[in-house]
Short mmCIF file of C-alpha atoms in Angstrom, two decimals:
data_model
loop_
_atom_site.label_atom_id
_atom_site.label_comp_id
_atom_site.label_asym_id
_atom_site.label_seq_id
_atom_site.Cartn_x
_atom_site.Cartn_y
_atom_site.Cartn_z
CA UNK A 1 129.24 35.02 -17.44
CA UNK A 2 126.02 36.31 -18.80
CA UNK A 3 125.82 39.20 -15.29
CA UNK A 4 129.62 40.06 -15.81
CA UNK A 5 128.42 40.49 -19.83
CA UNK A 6 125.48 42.86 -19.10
CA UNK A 7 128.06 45.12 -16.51
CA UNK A 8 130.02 45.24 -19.70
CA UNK A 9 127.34 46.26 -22.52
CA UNK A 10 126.36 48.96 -19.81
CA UNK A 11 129.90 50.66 -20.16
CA UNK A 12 129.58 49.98 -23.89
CA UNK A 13 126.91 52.15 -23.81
CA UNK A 14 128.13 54.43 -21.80
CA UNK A 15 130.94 54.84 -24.12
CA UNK A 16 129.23 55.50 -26.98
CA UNK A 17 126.53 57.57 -25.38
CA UNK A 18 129.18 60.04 -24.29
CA UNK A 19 131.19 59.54 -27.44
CA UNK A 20 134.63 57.58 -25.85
CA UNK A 21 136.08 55.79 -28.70
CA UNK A 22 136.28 51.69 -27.80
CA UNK A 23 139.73 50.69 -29.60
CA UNK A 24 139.12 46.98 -29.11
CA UNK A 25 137.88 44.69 -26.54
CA UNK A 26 140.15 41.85 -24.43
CA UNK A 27 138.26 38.83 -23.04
CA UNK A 28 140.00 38.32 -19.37
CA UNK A 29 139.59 35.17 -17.19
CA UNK A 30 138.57 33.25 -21.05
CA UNK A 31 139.54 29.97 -20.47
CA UNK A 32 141.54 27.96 -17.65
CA UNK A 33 144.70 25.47 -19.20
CA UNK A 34 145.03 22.49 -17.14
CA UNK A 35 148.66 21.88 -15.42
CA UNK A 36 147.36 17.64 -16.10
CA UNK A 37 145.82 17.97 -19.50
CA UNK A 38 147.55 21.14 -21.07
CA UNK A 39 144.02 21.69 -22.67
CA UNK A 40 142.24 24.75 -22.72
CA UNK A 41 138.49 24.66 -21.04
CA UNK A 42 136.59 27.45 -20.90
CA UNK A 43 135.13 27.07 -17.89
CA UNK A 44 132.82 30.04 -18.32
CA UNK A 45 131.07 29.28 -21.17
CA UNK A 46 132.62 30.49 -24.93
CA UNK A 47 131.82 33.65 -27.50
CA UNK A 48 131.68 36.72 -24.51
CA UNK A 49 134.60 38.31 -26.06
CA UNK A 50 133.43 38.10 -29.20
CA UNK A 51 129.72 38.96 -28.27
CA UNK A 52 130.69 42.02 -26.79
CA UNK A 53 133.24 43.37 -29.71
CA UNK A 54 130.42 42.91 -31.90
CA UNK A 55 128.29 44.86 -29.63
CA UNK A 56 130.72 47.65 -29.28
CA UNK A 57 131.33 47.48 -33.24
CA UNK A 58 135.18 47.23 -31.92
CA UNK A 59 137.77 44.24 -32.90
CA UNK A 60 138.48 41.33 -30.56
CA UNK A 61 142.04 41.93 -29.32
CA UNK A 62 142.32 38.41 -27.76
CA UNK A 63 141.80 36.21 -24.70
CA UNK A 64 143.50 36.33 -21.47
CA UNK A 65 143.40 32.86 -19.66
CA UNK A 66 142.57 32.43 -16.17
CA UNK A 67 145.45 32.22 -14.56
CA UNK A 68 146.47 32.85 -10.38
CA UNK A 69 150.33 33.75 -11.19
CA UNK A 70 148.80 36.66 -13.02
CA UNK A 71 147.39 38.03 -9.90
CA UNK A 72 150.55 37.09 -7.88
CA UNK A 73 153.02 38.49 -10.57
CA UNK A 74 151.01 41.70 -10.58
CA UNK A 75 151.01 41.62 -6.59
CA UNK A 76 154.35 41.53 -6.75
CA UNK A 77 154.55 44.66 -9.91
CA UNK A 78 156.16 41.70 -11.99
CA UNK A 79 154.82 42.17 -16.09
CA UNK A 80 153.73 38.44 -16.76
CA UNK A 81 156.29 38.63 -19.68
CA UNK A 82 158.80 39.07 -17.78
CA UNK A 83 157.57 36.25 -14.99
CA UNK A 84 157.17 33.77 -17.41
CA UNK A 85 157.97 34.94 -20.92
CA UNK A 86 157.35 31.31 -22.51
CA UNK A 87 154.21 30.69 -20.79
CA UNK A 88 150.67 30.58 -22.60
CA UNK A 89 149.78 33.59 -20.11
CA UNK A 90 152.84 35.90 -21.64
CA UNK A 91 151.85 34.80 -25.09
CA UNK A 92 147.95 35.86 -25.08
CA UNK A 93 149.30 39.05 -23.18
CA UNK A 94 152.01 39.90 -26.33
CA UNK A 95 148.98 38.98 -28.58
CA UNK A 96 146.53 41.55 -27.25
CA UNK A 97 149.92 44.03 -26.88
CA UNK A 98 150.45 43.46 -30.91
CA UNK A 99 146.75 43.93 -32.39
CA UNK A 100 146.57 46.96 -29.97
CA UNK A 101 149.47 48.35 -31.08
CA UNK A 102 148.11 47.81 -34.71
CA UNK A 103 144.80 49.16 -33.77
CA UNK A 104 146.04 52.57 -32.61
CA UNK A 105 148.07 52.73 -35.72
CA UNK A 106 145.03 52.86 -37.58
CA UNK A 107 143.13 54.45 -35.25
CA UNK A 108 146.16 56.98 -35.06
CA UNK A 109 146.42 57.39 -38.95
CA UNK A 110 142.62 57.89 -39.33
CA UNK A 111 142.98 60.89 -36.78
CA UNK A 112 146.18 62.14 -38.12
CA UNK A 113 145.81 66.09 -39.38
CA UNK A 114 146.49 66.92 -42.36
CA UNK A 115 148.59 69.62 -43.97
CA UNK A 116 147.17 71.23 -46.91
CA UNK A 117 149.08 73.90 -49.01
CA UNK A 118 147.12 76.81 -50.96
CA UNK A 119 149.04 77.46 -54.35
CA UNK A 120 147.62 80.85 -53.76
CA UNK A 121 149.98 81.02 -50.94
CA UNK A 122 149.78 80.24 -47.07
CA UNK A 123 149.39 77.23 -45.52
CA UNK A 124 145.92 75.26 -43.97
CA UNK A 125 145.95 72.88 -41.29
CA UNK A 126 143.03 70.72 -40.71
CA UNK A 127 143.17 69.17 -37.33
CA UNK A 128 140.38 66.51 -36.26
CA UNK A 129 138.32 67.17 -33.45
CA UNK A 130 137.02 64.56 -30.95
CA UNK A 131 133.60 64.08 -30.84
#
């Protein structure tokens, strides 16, 4: 995990060098459940996800098991929630789908412009610019 982790913090800082917002970071392949057990091991070692959000000063949007119907159902251009909408693989996918969506909202509301009126008459409008 620790080689996949430094490809990573390289595109982190890639990011920020040429000023690419990170909106949140998704640990993939984070832990394998067992068709035996039904228990979760991580069979890559633990914390990467949230090593790397707190490197990229971004939020941890959620893990995504290792799973091989994932590749399959994407093979085949299947969404996993639609493959298997009550599996633990469709439920850490609608996860990440949920904070993301509530991340851009922010993210979105911080950026929003703004529409100032001058009593003096006219109209402003301040638009952000990307950095």
């Amino acid at each position: 995990q620790e080689v996949a982790l430094q490809d990573v913090y390289k595109a982190v800082n890639m990011c920020h060098k040429v000023g690419i917002p990170i909106t949140g970071v998704v640990e993939n392949e984070s832990y394998f459940v067992c068709d035996g057990c039904d228990k979760r091991h991580e069979i890559f070692g633990a914390g990467g996800g949230e090593k790397v959000a707190a490197f990229a000063e971004a939020p941890l949007l959620g893990h995504v098991p290792l799973d091989p119907s994932i590749r399959e159902w994407s093979d085949a251009g299947t969404p996993v929630v639609q493959a298997a909408p009550q599996s633990v693989v469709a439920a850490a996918f609608r996860e990440v789908a949920e904070r993301m969506a509530d991340r851009c909202s922010v993210v979105n509301a911080r950026r929003a412009p703004q529409l100032t009126i001058d009593r003096k008459g006219g109209t402003n409008r301040h638009l952000p610019i990307a950095r």
